Short mmCIF file of C-alpha atoms in Angstrom, two decimals:
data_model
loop_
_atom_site.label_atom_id
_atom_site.label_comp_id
_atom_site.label_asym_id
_atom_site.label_seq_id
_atom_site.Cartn_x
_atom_site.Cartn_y
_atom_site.Cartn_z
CA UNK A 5 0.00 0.00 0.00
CA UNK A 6 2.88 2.59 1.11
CA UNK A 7 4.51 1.72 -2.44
CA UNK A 8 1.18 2.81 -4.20
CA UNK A 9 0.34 5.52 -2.31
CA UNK A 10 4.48 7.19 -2.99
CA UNK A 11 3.89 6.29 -6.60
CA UNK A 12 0.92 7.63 -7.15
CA UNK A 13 1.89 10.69 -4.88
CA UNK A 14 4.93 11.38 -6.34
CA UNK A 15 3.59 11.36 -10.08
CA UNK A 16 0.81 13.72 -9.38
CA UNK A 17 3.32 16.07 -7.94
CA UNK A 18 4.84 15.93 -10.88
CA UNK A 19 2.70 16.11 -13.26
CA UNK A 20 2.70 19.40 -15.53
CA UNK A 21 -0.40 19.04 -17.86
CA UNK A 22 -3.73 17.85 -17.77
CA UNK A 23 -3.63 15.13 -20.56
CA UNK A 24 -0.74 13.40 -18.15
CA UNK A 25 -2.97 13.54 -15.28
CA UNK A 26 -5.66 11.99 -16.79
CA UNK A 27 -3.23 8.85 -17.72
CA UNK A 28 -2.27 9.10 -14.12
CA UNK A 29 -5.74 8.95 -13.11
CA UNK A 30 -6.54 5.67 -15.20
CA UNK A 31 -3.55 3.51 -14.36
CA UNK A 32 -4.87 4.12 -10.28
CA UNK A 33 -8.55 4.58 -9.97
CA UNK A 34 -9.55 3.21 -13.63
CA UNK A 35 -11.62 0.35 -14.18
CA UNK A 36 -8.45 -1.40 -15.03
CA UNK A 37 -6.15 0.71 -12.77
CA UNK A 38 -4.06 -0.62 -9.88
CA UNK A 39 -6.29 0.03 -7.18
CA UNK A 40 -9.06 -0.73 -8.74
CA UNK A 41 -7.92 -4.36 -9.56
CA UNK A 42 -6.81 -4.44 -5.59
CA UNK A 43 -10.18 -3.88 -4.81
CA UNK A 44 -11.73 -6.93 -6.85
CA UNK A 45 -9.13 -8.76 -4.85
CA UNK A 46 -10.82 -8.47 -1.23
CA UNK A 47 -13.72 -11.36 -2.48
CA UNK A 48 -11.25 -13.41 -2.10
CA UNK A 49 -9.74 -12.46 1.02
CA UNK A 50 -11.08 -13.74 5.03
CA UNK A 51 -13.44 -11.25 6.37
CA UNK A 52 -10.46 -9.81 9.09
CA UNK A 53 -8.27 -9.34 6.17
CA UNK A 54 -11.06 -7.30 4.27
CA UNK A 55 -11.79 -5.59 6.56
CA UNK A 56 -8.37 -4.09 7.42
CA UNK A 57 -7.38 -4.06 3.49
CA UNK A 58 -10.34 -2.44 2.71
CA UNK A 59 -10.27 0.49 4.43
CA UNK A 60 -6.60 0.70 3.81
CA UNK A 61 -7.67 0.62 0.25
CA UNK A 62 -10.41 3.29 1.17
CA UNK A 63 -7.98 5.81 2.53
CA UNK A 64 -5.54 5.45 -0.50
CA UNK A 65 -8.26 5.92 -2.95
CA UNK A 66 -9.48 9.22 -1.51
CA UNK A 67 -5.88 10.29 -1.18
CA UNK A 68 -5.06 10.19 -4.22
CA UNK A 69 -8.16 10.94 -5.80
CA UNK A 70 -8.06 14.74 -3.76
CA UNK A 71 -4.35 14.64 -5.07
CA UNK A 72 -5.26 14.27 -8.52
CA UNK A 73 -7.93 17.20 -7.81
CA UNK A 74 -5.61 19.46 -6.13
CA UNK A 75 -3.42 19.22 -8.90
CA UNK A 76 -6.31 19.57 -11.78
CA UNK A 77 -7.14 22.85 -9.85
CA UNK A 78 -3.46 23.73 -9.75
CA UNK A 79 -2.85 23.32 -13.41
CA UNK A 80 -6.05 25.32 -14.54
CA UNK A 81 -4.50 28.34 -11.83
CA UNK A 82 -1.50 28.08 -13.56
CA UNK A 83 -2.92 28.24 -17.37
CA UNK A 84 -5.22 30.91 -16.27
CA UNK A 85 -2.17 33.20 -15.28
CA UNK A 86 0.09 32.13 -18.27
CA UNK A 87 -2.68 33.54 -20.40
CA UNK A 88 -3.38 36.65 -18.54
CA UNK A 89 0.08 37.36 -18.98
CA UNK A 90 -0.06 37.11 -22.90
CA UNK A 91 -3.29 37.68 -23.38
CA UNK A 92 -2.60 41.35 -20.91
CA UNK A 93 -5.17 44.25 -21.49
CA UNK A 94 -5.17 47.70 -20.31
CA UNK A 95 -8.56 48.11 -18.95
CA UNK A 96 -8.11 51.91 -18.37
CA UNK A 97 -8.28 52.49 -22.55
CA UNK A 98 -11.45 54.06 -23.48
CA UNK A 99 -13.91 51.96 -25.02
CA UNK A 100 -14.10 51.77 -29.18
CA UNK A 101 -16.54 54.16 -30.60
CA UNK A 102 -19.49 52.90 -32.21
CA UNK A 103 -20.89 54.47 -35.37
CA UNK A 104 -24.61 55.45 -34.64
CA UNK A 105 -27.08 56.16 -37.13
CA UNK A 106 -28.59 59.37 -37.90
CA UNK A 107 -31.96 61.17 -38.51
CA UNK A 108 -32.84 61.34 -42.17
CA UNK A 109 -32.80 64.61 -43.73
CA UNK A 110 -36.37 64.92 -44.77
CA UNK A 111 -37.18 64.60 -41.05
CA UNK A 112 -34.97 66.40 -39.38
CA UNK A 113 -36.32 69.27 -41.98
CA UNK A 114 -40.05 68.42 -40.93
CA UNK A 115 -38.76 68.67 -37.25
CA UNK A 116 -37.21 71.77 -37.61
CA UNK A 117 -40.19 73.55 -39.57
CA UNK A 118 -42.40 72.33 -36.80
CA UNK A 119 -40.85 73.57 -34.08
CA UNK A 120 -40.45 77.21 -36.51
CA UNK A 121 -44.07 77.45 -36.69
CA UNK A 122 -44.89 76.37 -33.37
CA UNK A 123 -42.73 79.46 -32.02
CA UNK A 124 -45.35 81.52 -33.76
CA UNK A 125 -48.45 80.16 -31.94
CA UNK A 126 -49.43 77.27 -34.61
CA UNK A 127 -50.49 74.45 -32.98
CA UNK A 128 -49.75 70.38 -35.30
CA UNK A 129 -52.72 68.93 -36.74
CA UNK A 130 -52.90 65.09 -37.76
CA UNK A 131 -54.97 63.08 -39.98
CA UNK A 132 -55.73 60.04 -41.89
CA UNK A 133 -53.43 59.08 -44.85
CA UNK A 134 -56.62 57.47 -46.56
CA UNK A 135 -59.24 59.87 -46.74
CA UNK A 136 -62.89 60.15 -48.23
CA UNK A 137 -63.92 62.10 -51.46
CA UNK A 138 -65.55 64.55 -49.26
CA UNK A 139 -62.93 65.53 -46.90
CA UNK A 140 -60.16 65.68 -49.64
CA UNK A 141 -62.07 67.38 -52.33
CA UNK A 142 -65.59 68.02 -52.10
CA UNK A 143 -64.91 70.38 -48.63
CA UNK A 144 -62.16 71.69 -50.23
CA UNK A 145 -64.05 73.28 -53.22
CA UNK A 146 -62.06 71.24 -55.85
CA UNK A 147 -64.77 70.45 -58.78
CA UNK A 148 -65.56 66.83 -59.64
CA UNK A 149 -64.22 67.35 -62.88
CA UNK A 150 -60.90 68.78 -61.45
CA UNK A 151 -57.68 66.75 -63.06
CA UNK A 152 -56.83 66.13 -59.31
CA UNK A 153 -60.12 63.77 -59.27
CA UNK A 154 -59.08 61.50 -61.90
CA UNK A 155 -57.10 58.20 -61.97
CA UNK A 156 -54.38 59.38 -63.38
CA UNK A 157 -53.53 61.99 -61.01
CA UNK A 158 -54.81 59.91 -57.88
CA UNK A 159 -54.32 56.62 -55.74
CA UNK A 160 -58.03 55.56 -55.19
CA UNK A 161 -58.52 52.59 -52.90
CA UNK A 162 -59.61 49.32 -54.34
CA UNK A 163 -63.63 48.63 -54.44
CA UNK A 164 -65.29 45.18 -54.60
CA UNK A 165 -67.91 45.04 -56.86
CA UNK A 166 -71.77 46.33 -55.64
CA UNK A 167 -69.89 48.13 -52.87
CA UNK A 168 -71.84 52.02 -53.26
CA UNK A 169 -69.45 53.49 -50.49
CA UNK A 170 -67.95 57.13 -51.51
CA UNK A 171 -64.83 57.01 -53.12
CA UNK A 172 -61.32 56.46 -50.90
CA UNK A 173 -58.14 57.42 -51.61
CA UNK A 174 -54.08 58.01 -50.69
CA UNK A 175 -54.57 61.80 -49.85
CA UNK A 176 -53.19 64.11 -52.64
CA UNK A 177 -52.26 67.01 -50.01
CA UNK A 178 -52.54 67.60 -46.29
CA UNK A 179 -55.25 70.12 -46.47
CA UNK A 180 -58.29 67.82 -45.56
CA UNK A 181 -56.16 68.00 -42.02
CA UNK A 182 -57.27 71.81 -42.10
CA UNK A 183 -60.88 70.37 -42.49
CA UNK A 184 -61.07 67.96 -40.13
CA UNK A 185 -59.44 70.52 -37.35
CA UNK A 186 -61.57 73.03 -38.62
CA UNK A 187 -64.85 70.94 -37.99
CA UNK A 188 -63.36 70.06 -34.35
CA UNK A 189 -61.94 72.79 -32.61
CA UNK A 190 -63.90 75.76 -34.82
CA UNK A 191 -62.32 79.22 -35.32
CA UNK A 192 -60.32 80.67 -34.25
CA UNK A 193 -57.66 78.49 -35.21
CA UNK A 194 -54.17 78.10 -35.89
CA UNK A 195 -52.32 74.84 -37.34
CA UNK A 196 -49.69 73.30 -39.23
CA UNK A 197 -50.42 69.93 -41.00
CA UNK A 198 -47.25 67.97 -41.92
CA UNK A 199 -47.46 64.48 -42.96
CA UNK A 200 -47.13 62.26 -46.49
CA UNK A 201 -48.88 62.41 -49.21
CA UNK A 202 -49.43 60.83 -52.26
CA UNK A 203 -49.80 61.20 -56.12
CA UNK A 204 -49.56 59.49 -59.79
CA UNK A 205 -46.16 61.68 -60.57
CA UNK A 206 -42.41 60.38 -60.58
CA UNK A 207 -39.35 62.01 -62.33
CA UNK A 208 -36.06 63.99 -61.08
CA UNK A 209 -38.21 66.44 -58.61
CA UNK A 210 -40.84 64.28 -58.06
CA UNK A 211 -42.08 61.09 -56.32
CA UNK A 212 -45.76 59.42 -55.71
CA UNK A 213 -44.81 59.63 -52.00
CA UNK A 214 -43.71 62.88 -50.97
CA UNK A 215 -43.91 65.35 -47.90
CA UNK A 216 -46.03 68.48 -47.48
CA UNK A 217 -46.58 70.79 -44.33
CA UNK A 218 -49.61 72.94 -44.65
CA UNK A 219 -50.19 75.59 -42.82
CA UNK A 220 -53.71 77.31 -41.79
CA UNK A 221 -54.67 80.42 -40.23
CA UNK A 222 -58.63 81.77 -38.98
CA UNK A 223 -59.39 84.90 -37.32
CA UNK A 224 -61.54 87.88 -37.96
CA UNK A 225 -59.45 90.50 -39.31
CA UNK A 226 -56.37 88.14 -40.59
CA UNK A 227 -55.66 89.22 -43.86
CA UNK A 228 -52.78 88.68 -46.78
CA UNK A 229 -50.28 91.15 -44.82
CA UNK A 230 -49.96 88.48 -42.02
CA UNK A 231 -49.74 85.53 -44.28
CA UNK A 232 -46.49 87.87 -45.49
CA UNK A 233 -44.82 88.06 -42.14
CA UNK A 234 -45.70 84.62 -41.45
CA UNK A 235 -43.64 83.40 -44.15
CA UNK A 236 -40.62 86.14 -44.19
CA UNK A 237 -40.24 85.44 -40.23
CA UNK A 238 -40.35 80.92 -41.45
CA UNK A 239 -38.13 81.37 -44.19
CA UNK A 240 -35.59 83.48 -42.29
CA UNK A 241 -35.25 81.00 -39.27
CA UNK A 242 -35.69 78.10 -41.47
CA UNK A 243 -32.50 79.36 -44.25
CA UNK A 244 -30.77 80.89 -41.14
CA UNK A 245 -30.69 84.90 -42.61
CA UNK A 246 -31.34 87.75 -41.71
CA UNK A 247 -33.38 89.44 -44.24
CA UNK A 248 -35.65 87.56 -47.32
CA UNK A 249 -37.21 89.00 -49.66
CA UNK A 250 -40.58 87.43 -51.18
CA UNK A 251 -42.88 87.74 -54.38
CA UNK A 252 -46.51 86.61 -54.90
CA UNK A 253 -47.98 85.80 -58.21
CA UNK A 254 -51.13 85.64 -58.64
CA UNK A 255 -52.63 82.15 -59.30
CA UNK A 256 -55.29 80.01 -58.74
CA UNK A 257 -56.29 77.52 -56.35
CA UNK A 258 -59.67 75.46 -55.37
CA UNK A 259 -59.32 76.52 -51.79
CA UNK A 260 -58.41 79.59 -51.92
CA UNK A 261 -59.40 83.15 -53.04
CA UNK A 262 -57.33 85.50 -54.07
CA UNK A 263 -54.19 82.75 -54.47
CA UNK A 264 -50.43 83.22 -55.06
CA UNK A 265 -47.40 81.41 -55.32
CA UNK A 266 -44.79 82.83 -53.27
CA UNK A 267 -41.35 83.09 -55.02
CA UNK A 268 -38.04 84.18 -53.10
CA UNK A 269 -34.97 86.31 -53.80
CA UNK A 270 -31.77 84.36 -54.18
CA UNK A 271 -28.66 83.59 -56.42
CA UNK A 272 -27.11 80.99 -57.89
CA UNK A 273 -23.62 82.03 -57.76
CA UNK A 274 -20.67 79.77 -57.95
CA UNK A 275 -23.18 77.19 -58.09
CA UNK A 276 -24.21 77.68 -54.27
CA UNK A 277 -27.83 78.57 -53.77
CA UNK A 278 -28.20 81.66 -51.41
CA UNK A 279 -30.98 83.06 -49.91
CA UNK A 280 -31.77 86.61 -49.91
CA UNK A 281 -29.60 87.96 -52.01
CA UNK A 282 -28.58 87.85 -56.06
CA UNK A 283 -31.46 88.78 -59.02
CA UNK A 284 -32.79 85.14 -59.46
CA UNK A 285 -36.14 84.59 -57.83
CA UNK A 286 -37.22 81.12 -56.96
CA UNK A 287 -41.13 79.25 -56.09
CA UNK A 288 -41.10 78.06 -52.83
CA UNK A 289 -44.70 77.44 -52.15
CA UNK A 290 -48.78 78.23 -52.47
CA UNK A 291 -50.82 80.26 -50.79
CA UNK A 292 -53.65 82.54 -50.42
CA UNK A 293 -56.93 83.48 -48.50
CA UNK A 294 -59.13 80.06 -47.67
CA UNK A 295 -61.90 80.31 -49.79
CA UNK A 296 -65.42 80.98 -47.94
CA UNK A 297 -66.59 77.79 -49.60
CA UNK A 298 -64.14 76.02 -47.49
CA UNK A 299 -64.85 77.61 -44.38
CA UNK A 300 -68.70 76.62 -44.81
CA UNK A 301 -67.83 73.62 -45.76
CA UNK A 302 -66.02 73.51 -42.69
CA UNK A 303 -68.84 75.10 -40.58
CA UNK A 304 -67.45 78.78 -40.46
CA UNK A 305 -69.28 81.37 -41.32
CA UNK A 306 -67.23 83.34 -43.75
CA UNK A 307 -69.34 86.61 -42.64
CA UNK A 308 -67.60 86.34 -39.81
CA UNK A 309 -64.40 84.99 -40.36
CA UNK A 310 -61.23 85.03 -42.89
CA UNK A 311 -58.01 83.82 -42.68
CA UNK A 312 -55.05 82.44 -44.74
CA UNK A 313 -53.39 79.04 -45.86
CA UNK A 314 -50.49 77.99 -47.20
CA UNK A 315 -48.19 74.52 -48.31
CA UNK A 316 -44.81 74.02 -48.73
CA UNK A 317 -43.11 70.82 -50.01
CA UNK A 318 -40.96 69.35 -46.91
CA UNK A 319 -38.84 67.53 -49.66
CA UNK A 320 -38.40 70.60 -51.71
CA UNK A 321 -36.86 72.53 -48.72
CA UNK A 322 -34.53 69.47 -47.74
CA UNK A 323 -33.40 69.71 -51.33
CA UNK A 324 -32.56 73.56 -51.20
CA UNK A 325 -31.20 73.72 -47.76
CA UNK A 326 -28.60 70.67 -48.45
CA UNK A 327 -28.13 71.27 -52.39
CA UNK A 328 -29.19 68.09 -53.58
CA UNK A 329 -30.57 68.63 -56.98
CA UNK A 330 -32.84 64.92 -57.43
CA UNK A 331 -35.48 64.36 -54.79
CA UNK A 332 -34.87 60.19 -55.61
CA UNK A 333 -32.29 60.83 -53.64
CA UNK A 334 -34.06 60.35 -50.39
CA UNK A 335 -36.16 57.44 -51.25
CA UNK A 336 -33.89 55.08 -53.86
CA UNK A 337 -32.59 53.43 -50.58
CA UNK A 338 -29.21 53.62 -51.92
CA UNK A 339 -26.95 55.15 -49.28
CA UNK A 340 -24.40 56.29 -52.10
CA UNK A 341 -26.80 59.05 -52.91
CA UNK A 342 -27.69 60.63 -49.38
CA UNK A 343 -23.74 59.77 -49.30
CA UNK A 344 -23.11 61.94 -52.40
CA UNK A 345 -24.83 65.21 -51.54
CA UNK A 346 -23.04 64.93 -47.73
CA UNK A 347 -25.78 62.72 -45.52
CA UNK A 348 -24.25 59.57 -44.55
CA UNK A 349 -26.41 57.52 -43.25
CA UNK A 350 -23.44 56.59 -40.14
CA UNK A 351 -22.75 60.25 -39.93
CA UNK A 352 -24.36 62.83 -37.96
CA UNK A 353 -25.32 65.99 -39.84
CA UNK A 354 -26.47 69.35 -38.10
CA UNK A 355 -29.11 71.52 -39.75
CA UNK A 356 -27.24 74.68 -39.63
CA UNK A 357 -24.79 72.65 -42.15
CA UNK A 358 -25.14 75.90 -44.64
CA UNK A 359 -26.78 76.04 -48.16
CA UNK A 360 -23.91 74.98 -50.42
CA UNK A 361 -23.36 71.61 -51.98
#
């Protein structure tokens, strides 16, 4: 027994991997190993033998079997510090920066016209993107034979056959928004209605889906003078200047009476669009007085009441502020063009980036 036990002993202690101590392991408490076999042995052995062999055998076993563990533990200790040593990190570095995404251009440009208006008093207005006939063109005085009516200029909703229901469709503008606030909250009233819309039209500076915000105005003395400073104080926050300059043209529009476009002063210089300044004038948006048709439609008595609306394209000013020329741009979900006119998709832009390409 003393001869096992100093063999065993002695080549555990030295021992210096794990694959050795497993062969160590086998050829003493294995099925075939020396102690093992000993064990068989004690069948044939008188009961006063057995009983003092046994527990010999007993005490060796667990001896060496906590050996074998101690030096299992010892190895793994020792492995574990050899590879902290190569394996040695600083843990004061600072961390590796991770590239984070970014807001895309048309909304940050919604967001920012928002909060513009909403420094002036107007409150947002929402709405449905699928609307009914009456909301998006019978309440807004547009004639059922208007162009804006037919297929070809219009996403109407699918209808299964024998169903009579009024006509659906994607919403060609947000102005049934101005309705639908109108016929909630009454007048007087004061709101901005951005959201998507949608029409049959697709080529370099336009898409079916696009962006408007609308913007609507009741009172009883408003008049065109305050649609004016309205949109001289927007555009001068919104292009970041100091002075603008604006034009209306007369022209014509369901909703509204009189109606103009609004043009502004700028220059193309150098091939860098600036704002308020130069001999070139440029069409920004539509506007005018609502028509009183609207506002009875509406239930506002135009007797009583007047006041002004307007629309701009939200796409249109992303494209002007940032110089990018083809409103695909922002919906070809191909990063190389945001990536082209300067809008990474990994980078993070600000919106006082300037005007020029």
């Amino acid at each position: 027994m003393q001869e096992l036990r100093e063999k065993y002993l002695s080549a555990v202690a030295d021992v210096t991997d794990e694959a050795a101590l497993e062969e160590i392991r086998l050829a003493a408490l294995g099925k075939k190993g020396e102690i093992s076999l000993k064990m068989r042995e004690l069948g044939k052995m008188t009961p006063e033998e057995r009983q003092t062999t046994g527990k010999a055998l007993n005490v060796l076993k667990d001896e060496i079997d906590a050996a074998l563990r101690a030096k299992k533990a010892a190895l793994a200790d020792a492995a574990l510090d050899a590879r902290l040593r190569e394996e040695w990190l600083d843990v004061t570095l600072p961390g590796r920066p991770r590239r984070q995404g970014t807001i895309h251009p048309v909304s940050q440009v919604m967001d920012e016209v928002t909060a513009i208006f909403a420094d002036m008093g107007f409150a947002v207005a929402e709405g449905p993107q699928i609307e009914d006939d009456w909301h998006n063109f019978d309440a807004l005085n547009i004639a059922p034979e208007h162009p804006a009516r037919q297929e070809h200029d219009t996403f109407f909703m699918h209808r299964d056959e024998g169903d009579d229901r009024p006509p659906h469709v994607l919403r060609t503008h947000t102005s049934p928004v101005q309705i639908r606030a109108m016929l909630e909250q009454g007048a007087p009233i004061r709101v901005i209605a951005p959201g998507r819309v949608y029409r049959m039209d697709m080529d370099q500076t336009h898409t079916p889906m696009f962006h408007q915000v609308e913007g609507l105005a009741i009172g009883r003395d408003i008049s065109m003078a305050n649609l004016k400073w309205v949109l001289e104080e927007f555009c001068k926050a919104f292009f970041e200047v100091e002075g603008v300059e604006l034009r209306f043209r007369a022209s014509h529009f369901p909703f509204t009476e009189p109606s103009a476009e609004v043009d502004i002063r700028c220059s193309w210089e150098g091939g860098s669009l600036k704002i308020g300044e130069g001999d070139d004038w440029m069409e920004i948006l539509g506007s005018g007085m609502v028509h009183p048709k609207v506002l009875e439609a509406a239930g506002i008595d135009p007797n009583e009441w007047q006041g002004f609306a307007f629309g701009i394209g939200i796409d249109r000013l992303a494209m002007l502020k940032y110089g990018i020329p083809d409103l695909r741009a922002f919906f070809e979900s191909d990063l190389r063009w945001l990536k082209h006119y300067g809008f990474s998709a990994l980078d993070l832009p600000t919106v006082a980036g300037g005007l020029s390409r």
